Coordinates of C-alpha atoms in Angstrom, one line a residue:
Chain X
X11 CA 21.0 126.7 141.4
X12 CA 22.3 129.6 139.6
X13 CA 19.3 131.8 138.7
X14 CA 20.5 132.4 135.2
X15 CA 21.0 128.8 134.6
X16 CA 17.5 127.4 134.7
X17 CA 15.9 129.3 131.9
X18 CA 18.7 128.5 129.5
X19 CA 18.1 124.8 129.6
X20 CA 16.1 123.3 126.9
X21 CA 13.1 121.1 127.5
X22 CA 15.1 118.2 126.3
X23 CA 17.7 118.8 128.9
X24 CA 15.2 118.9 131.8
X25 CA 14.9 115.2 131.9
X26 CA 18.7 115.0 132.4
X27 CA 18.7 117.6 135.1
X28 CA 15.7 116.4 137.1
X29 CA 16.9 115.6 140.5
X30 CA 20.5 115.8 139.5
X31 CA 22.5 117.4 142.3
X32 CA 25.7 116.7 140.4
X33 CA 24.8 119.1 137.6
X34 CA 24.1 121.9 140.1
X35 CA 27.5 121.7 141.6
X36 CA 29.3 121.3 138.3
X37 CA 27.6 124.5 137.1
X38 CA 28.0 126.7 140.1
X39 CA 31.7 126.4 140.4
X40 CA 32.4 127.4 136.9
X41 CA 35.2 129.7 136.0
X42 CA 34.1 132.9 134.3
X43 CA 32.5 132.8 130.9
X44 CA 35.1 133.3 128.2
X45 CA 33.0 133.2 125.2
X46 CA 32.0 136.2 123.1
X47 CA 29.1 135.1 121.0
X48 CA 29.4 138.0 118.7
X49 CA 32.9 136.9 117.7
X50 CA 31.7 133.5 116.8
X51 CA 30.2 133.7 113.3
X52 CA 29.6 130.0 113.2
X53 CA 27.6 129.8 116.4
X54 CA 23.9 130.2 116.0
X55 CA 22.9 130.7 119.6
X56 CA 21.1 133.9 120.3
X57 CA 20.5 135.6 123.6
X58 CA 17.5 133.9 125.1
X59 CA 17.8 131.0 122.8
X60 CA 17.8 127.6 124.4
X61 CA 20.6 125.1 124.5
X62 CA 19.8 121.8 123.0
X63 CA 20.6 118.4 124.4
X64 CA 20.0 115.3 122.4
X65 CA 20.8 111.7 122.4
X66 CA 23.3 110.0 120.0
X67 CA 21.8 109.7 116.6
X68 CA 19.5 112.7 117.0
X69 CA 20.6 115.7 115.2
X70 CA 18.9 119.0 116.1
X71 CA 18.4 119.6 112.4
X72 CA 19.8 122.3 110.2
X73 CA 23.4 122.2 111.0
X74 CA 23.8 118.4 110.6
X75 CA 21.3 118.0 107.8
X76 CA 24.0 117.1 105.3
X77 CA 22.9 114.0 103.6
X78 CA 21.6 114.2 100.1
X79 CA 18.9 111.8 101.2
X80 CA 17.7 114.3 103.8
X81 CA 18.3 112.0 106.7
X82 CA 20.5 113.6 109.3
X83 CA 20.4 110.7 111.7
X84 CA 22.2 108.2 109.6
X85 CA 24.5 105.6 111.0
X86 CA 25.2 102.3 109.3
X87 CA 22.9 99.3 109.2
X88 CA 23.5 97.1 112.1
X89 CA 25.6 99.6 113.9
X90 CA 25.4 100.0 117.6
X91 CA 24.4 103.7 117.5
X92 CA 21.7 104.4 120.1
X93 CA 18.9 106.3 118.4
X94 CA 15.5 107.6 119.3
X95 CA 16.5 109.7 122.2
X96 CA 18.3 107.2 124.3
X97 CA 19.6 109.6 126.9
X98 CA 22.1 108.3 129.4
X99 CA 20.3 108.5 132.8
X100 CA 21.6 111.1 135.3
X101 CA 22.6 108.4 137.8
X102 CA 25.2 107.2 135.3
X103 CA 26.9 110.5 134.6
X104 CA 29.9 111.9 136.5
X105 CA 30.6 115.6 135.9
X106 CA 34.0 117.4 136.2
X107 CA 35.3 120.9 136.7
X108 CA 36.9 122.9 133.9
X109 CA 40.4 121.5 133.0
X110 CA 40.2 118.9 135.7
X111 CA 40.0 115.1 135.9
X112 CA 39.5 115.1 139.6
X113 CA 36.5 113.1 140.9
X114 CA 34.5 115.5 143.0
X115 CA 33.3 114.4 146.4
X116 CA 29.7 115.0 145.2
X117 CA 30.3 112.3 142.5
X118 CA 31.0 109.5 144.9
X119 CA 27.4 108.6 145.4
X120 CA 26.9 107.9 141.7
X121 CA 30.2 106.1 141.3
X122 CA 29.5 104.0 144.4
X123 CA 26.0 103.0 143.3
X124 CA 27.4 101.8 139.9
X125 CA 30.3 100.1 141.6
X126 CA 27.8 98.1 143.7
X127 CA 26.1 96.9 140.5
X128 CA 29.4 95.7 139.2
X129 CA 30.6 94.0 142.4
X130 CA 27.2 92.5 142.7
X131 CA 27.4 90.9 139.3
X132 CA 31.0 90.2 138.2
X133 CA 29.9 89.2 134.7
X134 CA 28.7 92.8 134.1
X135 CA 31.0 94.9 132.0
X136 CA 30.8 98.7 132.0
X137 CA 32.2 101.0 129.4
X138 CA 33.3 104.4 130.8
X139 CA 33.1 107.1 128.2
X140 CA 35.2 110.2 128.8
X141 CA 34.1 113.5 127.4
X142 CA 35.2 117.2 127.4
X143 CA 33.8 120.5 126.5
X144 CA 34.5 121.9 123.0
X145 CA 37.3 124.3 123.9
X146 CA 40.9 123.7 122.9
X147 CA 42.6 121.1 120.7
X148 CA 40.5 118.1 119.7
X149 CA 43.2 115.5 120.2
X150 CA 44.4 116.9 123.4
X151 CA 40.7 116.7 124.6
X152 CA 40.7 113.0 123.7
X153 CA 43.6 112.6 126.2
X154 CA 41.8 114.7 128.8
X155 CA 38.6 112.7 128.3
X156 CA 40.6 109.5 128.8
X157 CA 42.1 110.9 132.0
X158 CA 38.6 111.5 133.3
X159 CA 37.4 108.0 132.5
X160 CA 40.5 106.7 134.2
X161 CA 39.8 108.7 137.3
X162 CA 36.3 107.1 137.5
X163 CA 37.9 103.7 136.8
X164 CA 40.4 104.1 139.7
X165 CA 37.6 105.2 142.0
X166 CA 35.6 102.1 141.1
X167 CA 38.6 99.8 141.5
X168 CA 39.1 101.3 145.0
X169 CA 35.5 100.4 145.7
X170 CA 36.2 96.8 144.9
X171 CA 35.3 96.5 141.2
X172 CA 37.5 94.1 139.2
X173 CA 39.6 95.9 136.6
X174 CA 38.5 93.5 133.9
X175 CA 34.9 94.6 134.3
X176 CA 35.8 98.1 133.2
X177 CA 36.5 99.3 129.6
X178 CA 37.4 102.8 128.7
X179 CA 37.0 105.0 125.7
X180 CA 37.4 108.7 125.3
X181 CA 35.4 110.7 122.8
X182 CA 37.0 114.1 123.8
X183 CA 34.7 116.8 122.5
X184 CA 33.3 114.8 119.6
X185 CA 30.0 113.7 121.3
X186 CA 28.7 116.7 123.2
X187 CA 25.7 116.1 125.4
X188 CA 24.7 119.8 124.9
X189 CA 25.5 122.0 122.0
X190 CA 25.9 125.7 122.8
X191 CA 28.8 128.1 123.2
X192 CA 28.0 128.7 126.9
X193 CA 29.1 127.6 130.3
X194 CA 25.9 125.6 130.9
X195 CA 26.6 123.4 127.9
X196 CA 30.3 123.1 128.7
X197 CA 29.4 121.9 132.2
X198 CA 27.0 119.3 130.8
X199 CA 29.7 118.1 128.4
X200 CA 32.6 117.6 130.9
X201 CA 31.6 114.2 131.9
X202 CA 32.1 110.4 132.1
X203 CA 29.2 108.3 131.1
X204 CA 28.9 104.9 132.8
X205 CA 27.4 102.6 130.2
X206 CA 26.4 98.9 130.5
Chain Z
X20 CA 37.4 87.8 108.5
X21 CA 37.7 89.6 111.8
X22 CA 35.1 92.1 113.0
X23 CA 37.1 95.1 112.0
X24 CA 37.8 93.9 108.5
X25 CA 34.1 93.1 108.2
X26 CA 33.1 96.6 109.3
X27 CA 35.6 98.1 106.9
X28 CA 34.2 96.0 104.0
X29 CA 30.7 97.2 104.9
X30 CA 31.8 100.7 105.0
X31 CA 33.5 100.6 101.7
X32 CA 30.3 99.2 100.2
X33 CA 28.4 102.2 101.6
X34 CA 31.1 104.6 100.3
X35 CA 30.2 104.1 96.7
X36 CA 26.6 105.3 97.3
X37 CA 27.5 108.3 99.3
X38 CA 30.0 109.5 96.7
X39 CA 27.4 109.5 94.0
X40 CA 25.2 112.0 95.7
X41 CA 27.6 114.1 97.7
X42 CA 26.0 117.5 97.8
X43 CA 28.0 119.4 100.3
X44 CA 28.8 122.8 99.2
X45 CA 30.8 125.5 100.8
X46 CA 31.0 129.0 99.4
X47 CA 33.4 131.8 100.1
X48 CA 31.1 134.5 101.4
X49 CA 33.5 136.9 102.8
X50 CA 36.2 138.5 100.6
X51 CA 39.5 139.5 101.7
X52 CA 40.4 142.2 104.2
X53 CA 43.1 144.3 102.8
X54 CA 44.2 145.5 99.4
X55 CA 46.2 144.0 96.6
X56 CA 47.7 144.7 93.2
X57 CA 45.1 145.9 90.8
X58 CA 44.6 143.4 87.9
X59 CA 42.0 143.9 85.2
X60 CA 40.2 140.8 84.0
X61 CA 38.2 141.0 80.8
X62 CA 35.3 138.6 80.4
X63 CA 36.3 135.4 78.5
X64 CA 34.4 135.3 75.3
X65 CA 33.3 132.1 73.5
X66 CA 30.4 130.9 75.6
X67 CA 32.0 128.1 77.7
X68 CA 29.6 126.5 80.2
X69 CA 31.7 127.8 83.2
X70 CA 32.3 131.3 84.5
X71 CA 36.0 131.2 83.9
X72 CA 36.4 135.0 84.4
X73 CA 34.6 134.8 87.7
X74 CA 36.6 131.9 88.9
X75 CA 39.9 133.5 88.1
X76 CA 38.8 136.8 89.7
X77 CA 37.7 135.0 92.9
X78 CA 40.9 132.9 93.0
X79 CA 43.1 136.0 92.7
X80 CA 41.0 137.9 95.2
X81 CA 41.3 135.1 97.7
X82 CA 45.1 135.2 97.7
X83 CA 44.9 138.7 99.2
X84 CA 47.8 139.8 96.9
X85 CA 45.5 141.0 94.1
X86 CA 42.5 143.3 93.6
X87 CA 40.7 142.1 90.5
X88 CA 39.1 145.0 88.5
X89 CA 36.7 145.1 85.5
X90 CA 38.2 145.3 82.1
X91 CA 39.4 148.7 81.1
X92 CA 40.1 149.8 84.7
X93 CA 43.5 151.3 85.5
X94 CA 45.5 148.3 86.7
X95 CA 49.1 147.1 86.9
X96 CA 48.2 144.0 84.9
X97 CA 45.5 142.8 82.7
X98 CA 44.1 139.4 81.7
X99 CA 42.1 138.6 78.6
X100 CA 41.1 135.3 76.9
X101 CA 38.5 133.2 75.4
X102 CA 37.0 129.7 75.9
X103 CA 35.2 128.2 72.9
X104 CA 34.3 124.8 71.7
X105 CA 36.9 123.1 69.6
X106 CA 40.2 121.3 70.0
X107 CA 40.6 117.6 70.6
X108 CA 38.8 117.5 74.0
X109 CA 35.8 119.8 73.5
X110 CA 37.0 123.2 74.5
X111 CA 40.0 125.4 73.9
X112 CA 40.8 128.0 76.6
X113 CA 43.3 130.7 75.7
X114 CA 44.5 133.6 77.8
X115 CA 47.1 136.4 77.9
X116 CA 48.5 138.2 80.9
X117 CA 49.9 141.6 80.1
X118 CA 51.7 144.3 82.0
X119 CA 50.5 147.9 82.3
X120 CA 52.7 148.9 79.3
X121 CA 51.2 146.2 77.2
X122 CA 54.1 143.8 77.4
X123 CA 52.9 140.2 77.2
X124 CA 53.9 138.1 80.3
X125 CA 52.0 134.9 79.6
X126 CA 50.2 133.6 76.5
X127 CA 48.9 130.0 76.9
X128 CA 46.2 127.7 75.5
X129 CA 44.6 124.6 77.0
X130 CA 42.5 121.8 75.5
X131 CA 39.9 120.6 78.0
X132 CA 36.6 118.7 78.3
X133 CA 33.6 120.7 79.7
X134 CA 34.0 119.1 83.2
X135 CA 37.6 120.3 83.4
X136 CA 37.0 124.0 82.6
X137 CA 36.8 124.8 86.3
X138 CA 40.2 123.2 86.9
X139 CA 41.6 125.0 83.9
X140 CA 40.4 128.3 85.4
X141 CA 42.2 127.5 88.6
X142 CA 45.3 126.6 86.6
X143 CA 45.3 130.0 84.9
X144 CA 44.9 131.7 88.3
X145 CA 47.9 129.8 89.6
X146 CA 50.0 130.6 86.5
X147 CA 49.2 134.3 86.9
X148 CA 49.9 134.2 90.7
X149 CA 53.3 132.4 90.2
X150 CA 54.4 134.6 87.4
X151 CA 53.7 137.8 89.4
X152 CA 54.7 136.7 92.9
X153 CA 57.2 134.0 92.4
X154 CA 55.3 131.6 94.7
X155 CA 53.2 128.6 93.7
X156 CA 49.5 129.3 93.7
X157 CA 46.8 127.4 95.7
X158 CA 43.8 127.6 93.4
X159 CA 44.4 124.1 92.1
X160 CA 44.9 122.5 95.5
X161 CA 42.4 120.7 97.7
X162 CA 41.4 120.5 101.3
X163 CA 40.0 117.8 103.5
X164 CA 37.8 118.3 106.5
X165 CA 35.3 116.6 108.8
X166 CA 31.6 117.6 108.8
X167 CA 28.5 116.5 110.5
X168 CA 28.3 115.3 114.1
X169 CA 25.5 114.4 116.4
X170 CA 24.7 111.2 114.5
X171 CA 26.5 111.2 111.2
X172 CA 30.0 112.2 110.4
X173 CA 31.5 112.9 107.0
X174 CA 35.1 113.1 105.7
X175 CA 35.1 115.5 102.8
X176 CA 37.6 116.5 100.1
X177 CA 36.9 119.8 98.3
X178 CA 38.8 122.2 96.0
X179 CA 40.6 125.0 97.8
X180 CA 37.8 127.4 97.0
X181 CA 35.4 125.1 98.8
X182 CA 33.7 123.9 95.6
X183 CA 33.4 120.4 94.4
X184 CA 33.0 118.7 97.8
X185 CA 33.2 114.9 97.8
X186 CA 32.3 112.8 100.8
X187 CA 34.9 110.0 100.9
X188 CA 33.6 108.5 104.2
X189 CA 30.3 108.6 106.0
X190 CA 30.1 107.1 109.4
X191 CA 27.6 106.8 112.3
X192 CA 30.6 107.4 114.7
X193 CA 33.1 110.3 115.0
X194 CA 35.8 110.9 112.4
X195 CA 38.8 113.0 113.5
X196 CA 42.2 114.3 112.6
X197 CA 42.6 113.6 108.8
X198 CA 46.2 113.9 107.6
X199 CA 47.4 113.9 104.0
X200 CA 50.2 111.6 102.8
X201 CA 53.0 113.7 101.4
X202 CA 52.1 112.6 97.8
X203 CA 48.4 113.5 98.3
X204 CA 47.2 109.9 97.5
X205 CA 46.0 108.9 100.9
X206 CA 44.5 110.3 104.1
X207 CA 45.2 108.9 107.5
X208 CA 42.5 109.6 110.1
X209 CA 40.9 108.5 113.3
X210 CA 37.6 106.6 113.1
X211 CA 35.4 105.5 116.0
X212 CA 33.6 102.9 114.0
X213 CA 32.7 100.0 116.4
X214 CA 32.7 102.6 119.2
X215 CA 36.4 102.5 119.6
X216 CA 39.1 104.7 118.0
X217 CA 41.3 103.3 115.3
X218 CA 43.7 104.8 112.8
X219 CA 42.7 104.2 109.2
X220 CA 44.6 104.9 106.0
X221 CA 42.4 105.5 103.0
X222 CA 43.3 105.8 99.4
X223 CA 41.5 108.9 98.2
X224 CA 41.3 107.7 94.6
X225 CA 40.0 104.2 94.9
X226 CA 38.6 104.4 98.4
X227 CA 40.4 101.3 99.7
X228 CA 41.0 101.4 103.5
X229 CA 43.4 99.8 105.9
X230 CA 43.3 99.9 109.7
X231 CA 46.9 100.6 110.8
X232 CA 46.3 100.8 114.5
X233 CA 43.5 99.6 116.8
X234 CA 45.3 99.2 120.1
X235 CA 43.4 99.3 123.4
X236 CA 42.8 102.9 124.5
X237 CA 43.6 106.0 122.4
X238 CA 44.5 105.7 118.8
X239 CA 44.9 109.3 117.8
X240 CA 46.5 112.2 115.9
X241 CA 48.1 110.4 112.9
X242 CA 50.9 112.3 111.1
X243 CA 52.9 111.3 108.0
X244 CA 56.7 111.3 107.9
X245 CA 58.1 113.6 105.2
X246 CA 59.0 110.5 103.1
X247 CA 55.5 109.0 103.5
X248 CA 57.0 105.8 104.9
X249 CA 56.0 106.2 108.5
X250 CA 53.1 107.4 110.6
X251 CA 53.5 109.0 114.0
X252 CA 50.4 108.8 116.3
X253 CA 49.2 108.6 119.9
X254 CA 48.5 105.4 121.7
X255 CA 47.6 105.0 125.4
X256 CA 47.8 101.2 125.5
X257 CA 50.5 101.3 128.2
X258 CA 48.5 103.5 130.5
X259 CA 48.8 107.1 129.3
X260 CA 49.1 108.8 125.9
X261 CA 52.5 108.4 124.3
X262 CA 53.9 109.1 120.9
X263 CA 54.6 106.2 118.6
X264 CA 56.0 105.9 115.1
X265 CA 55.0 103.1 112.8
X266 CA 56.9 102.0 109.7
X267 CA 54.0 101.3 107.3
X268 CA 55.8 98.3 106.0
X269 CA 55.9 96.7 109.5
X270 CA 53.3 95.8 112.1
X271 CA 54.7 97.1 115.4
X272 CA 54.9 100.8 116.3
X273 CA 57.9 102.1 118.2
X274 CA 57.4 104.2 121.3
X275 CA 59.1 107.6 121.3
X276 CA 58.1 109.2 124.6
X277 CA 58.0 108.0 128.1
X278 CA 56.4 109.4 131.2
X279 CA 53.2 109.9 133.2
X280 CA 52.1 113.0 131.3
X281 CA 49.9 113.4 128.2
X282 CA 52.0 113.2 125.1
X283 CA 50.0 113.6 121.9
X284 CA 49.6 115.4 118.5
X285 CA 52.9 114.5 116.9
X286 CA 54.0 116.2 113.6
X287 CA 57.2 115.7 111.7
X288 CA 59.7 118.4 110.8
X289 CA 61.5 118.0 107.5
X290 CA 64.6 116.7 109.3
X291 CA 62.7 113.8 110.8
X292 CA 62.4 115.2 114.3
X293 CA 58.9 115.4 115.9
X294 CA 57.1 118.2 117.5
X295 CA 54.2 117.3 119.9
X296 CA 51.9 118.5 122.7
X297 CA 52.7 117.5 126.3
X298 CA 51.5 118.5 129.7
X299 CA 54.6 117.2 131.4
X300 CA 55.3 120.7 132.7
X301 CA 51.8 121.1 134.2
X302 CA 50.2 122.8 131.2
X303 CA 50.0 121.8 127.5
X304 CA 53.1 123.0 125.6
X305 CA 55.0 122.1 122.5
X306 CA 58.1 119.9 122.7
X307 CA 60.5 118.5 120.2
X308 CA 62.2 115.1 120.1
X309 CA 64.7 113.5 117.7
X310 CA 63.6 111.0 115.0
X311 CA 64.2 108.2 117.5
X312 CA 62.8 109.9 120.6
X313 CA 65.2 110.9 123.4
X314 CA 65.3 114.1 125.5
X315 CA 62.6 116.6 124.7
X316 CA 63.2 120.2 124.1
X317 CA 60.5 122.6 125.1
X318 CA 59.5 125.0 122.3
X319 CA 56.7 127.2 123.6
X320 CA 56.8 129.5 126.6
X321 CA 54.0 132.0 125.9
X322 CA 50.9 131.4 128.0
X323 CA 49.6 128.2 129.7
X324 CA 48.1 126.5 126.6
X325 CA 49.9 125.7 123.4
X326 CA 48.8 122.6 121.5
X327 CA 48.0 120.9 118.2
X328 CA 51.2 121.9 116.3
X329 CA 51.3 122.1 112.5
X330 CA 54.6 122.5 110.6
X331 CA 55.1 124.8 107.6
X332 CA 56.4 123.1 104.4
X333 CA 59.8 124.6 104.9
X334 CA 60.0 123.4 108.5
X335 CA 60.6 126.9 109.8
X336 CA 57.3 127.8 111.4
X337 CA 55.1 126.0 113.8
X338 CA 51.4 126.9 113.9
X339 CA 49.4 126.0 117.0
X340 CA 46.3 126.5 119.2
X341 CA 47.1 129.1 121.8
X342 CA 45.0 130.1 124.7
X343 CA 45.0 133.7 125.9
X344 CA 42.5 135.3 128.3
X345 CA 40.3 132.2 128.1
X346 CA 40.1 132.4 124.3
X347 CA 41.7 130.0 121.8
X348 CA 43.7 131.5 118.9
X349 CA 45.9 130.3 116.1
X350 CA 49.5 131.4 116.8
X351 CA 52.8 130.8 115.0
X352 CA 56.3 130.3 116.3
X353 CA 59.3 131.0 114.1
X354 CA 61.8 128.3 115.0
X355 CA 64.7 130.5 113.8
X356 CA 64.0 133.8 115.4
X357 CA 61.8 132.4 118.2
X358 CA 59.3 135.1 117.4
X359 CA 55.8 134.1 118.6
X360 CA 52.7 135.8 117.0
X361 CA 49.0 135.4 117.5
X362 CA 47.3 135.4 114.1
X363 CA 43.5 135.1 114.8
X364 CA 41.1 137.1 116.9
X365 CA 40.2 134.0 118.8
X366 CA 37.3 132.2 120.3
X367 CA 37.3 128.5 119.7
X368 CA 40.0 128.5 116.9
X369 CA 41.6 125.1 116.5
X370 CA 43.3 122.6 114.1
X371 CA 45.7 124.8 112.0
X372 CA 47.1 123.3 108.8
X373 CA 49.6 125.0 106.4
X374 CA 48.9 125.4 102.7
X375 CA 51.5 123.7 100.6
X376 CA 53.1 127.0 99.6
X377 CA 53.4 128.0 103.3
X378 CA 51.6 131.3 102.7
X379 CA 48.2 130.4 104.3
X380 CA 47.0 128.5 107.3
X381 CA 43.5 126.9 107.2
X382 CA 41.8 126.3 110.6
X383 CA 38.4 125.8 112.2
X384 CA 36.6 128.1 114.6
X385 CA 34.9 125.1 115.9
X386 CA 32.0 125.3 113.5
X387 CA 33.4 126.6 110.2
X388 CA 36.6 126.7 108.2
X389 CA 38.7 129.8 108.1
X390 CA 42.0 130.7 106.6
X391 CA 44.6 133.3 107.5
X392 CA 47.9 134.3 105.8
X393 CA 51.1 133.6 107.7
X394 CA 51.6 137.4 108.1
X395 CA 48.0 137.8 109.4
X396 CA 47.0 140.3 106.7
X397 CA 44.7 138.1 104.7
X398 CA 41.6 136.4 106.1
X399 CA 39.2 134.1 104.5
X400 CA 35.9 132.6 105.7
X401 CA 34.4 129.5 104.2
X402 CA 30.6 129.5 104.6
X403 CA 29.5 125.9 104.7
X404 CA 26.0 124.6 104.2
X405 CA 26.7 122.6 107.3
X406 CA 29.7 122.7 109.6
X407 CA 33.3 121.9 109.1
X408 CA 36.3 121.2 111.3
X409 CA 39.7 119.5 111.4
X410 CA 40.7 121.0 108.0
X411 CA 43.9 119.9 106.3
X412 CA 45.4 121.4 103.2
X413 CA 46.5 118.9 100.6
X414 CA 50.0 118.9 99.2
X415 CA 50.6 120.1 95.6
X416 CA 49.5 117.6 93.1
X417 CA 52.4 115.8 91.6

């Protein structure tokens, strides 16, 4: 693991990273950092400050505390927003390289394990959610996220999963797993989540 | 009632409550870089419950064309006026614009209720701006943008100075890509309610909503035709993202592109042709097709990433997201001269949108709203209490 990587990860992200070989490879083969924090007036990260990772419905506070009622984690009644820190387990996340929708050889173990679950119970439906990092155009990132989800779908189908067991949605950069203008966060965000 | 309709009904119910306590505020914290025509503004007398003098000064300052001065300063122009109780609606606001030699250029009076004094001040700013520059002013216009994230998303409409923000939609799922109808009465946008994307058209006055596309796969990047009769957007229901156009009076969108590449982010030119992003050449670039599709003409050749086009009101200039040296900038292409210019210092700049007078471009740096003039000389930063992205400048009110 890149030595500068470990201290930057917040406590919240450790659970995600524990035993996750996929994250290591996704991080070490990064292209060079292109960000200049000083030129980003809107970004609050400081040198040494930790990156946050949080589940859907959990805002880190401050930036998202918009509501007049003071509740940042809103959502609508009865809505299927996972709250309370429901992190997607590491064995259901496939990471990607920058600007790429290619399934890396290291990801095959995770995809195969999930494909076995699906072939073992053909009534199980999975939703593959494609994500990108925050750089570039938002709608173009929706298309890139879908391309990543499709790549995992194709791999699963090649492993014997029936196409009708797989649904796809792309969130592009709209639902980052980690917020932070740095390569570590970007690497955590370029992913497909395998949801059941 | 199908599930989508039910969701929409629920959402509309919730809308009412969020509107009543919308408290988003954005302030302009940074002034303008550059200089302008000195214009002296005397304090408005009469004790109106709104800082009319300050609003006019800030409006004119923000244009980058003027440098407001205290009363009595040496200036090319001067503004004086008063706002006092009276008239048929509560307040009478009167003002005069004069040249350096004392010649009177404008002398007007408005009747307004107290809650419209701010709008009157913007109107005065726009009258001064138009009189002295020949262009329509932006002080009375509005913007829409998306805020929140990480659990709650907001679609917000605010005045062009960032004041008066109103949440018109609050959702527990992402909201993206708002687009104003040409008459300013509606916004089309992407909503992920129900954990799948759909394109919704919402009336900004009465809040009514209609889902116009909820196909399998991507439903993205809506854009209104110049006549407001059609929407172009992206669907991936046939396997990969393609451009479609939907006549709003009909049910079935017509596909305009064909191929294995990503085609997305369509915007209309005044002549009905469509500019969009495609990676058919190996990297995202802008292309143009006719109103009915057909062969695409490539428009951008600078660098390996040009996406998210926006068209100027006169159809002559395309603004876009341009990557250079790993940083994302707002750039513009003049369709007549083919001149390509990078306007912003760059970082995570995205989502450009032209002001209705074509003089300014609003965009997001990923966290906050910014604006830059088409010639690059004027820069504004909107300081939001939270974040803001996907800004779109509304058309002039009709």
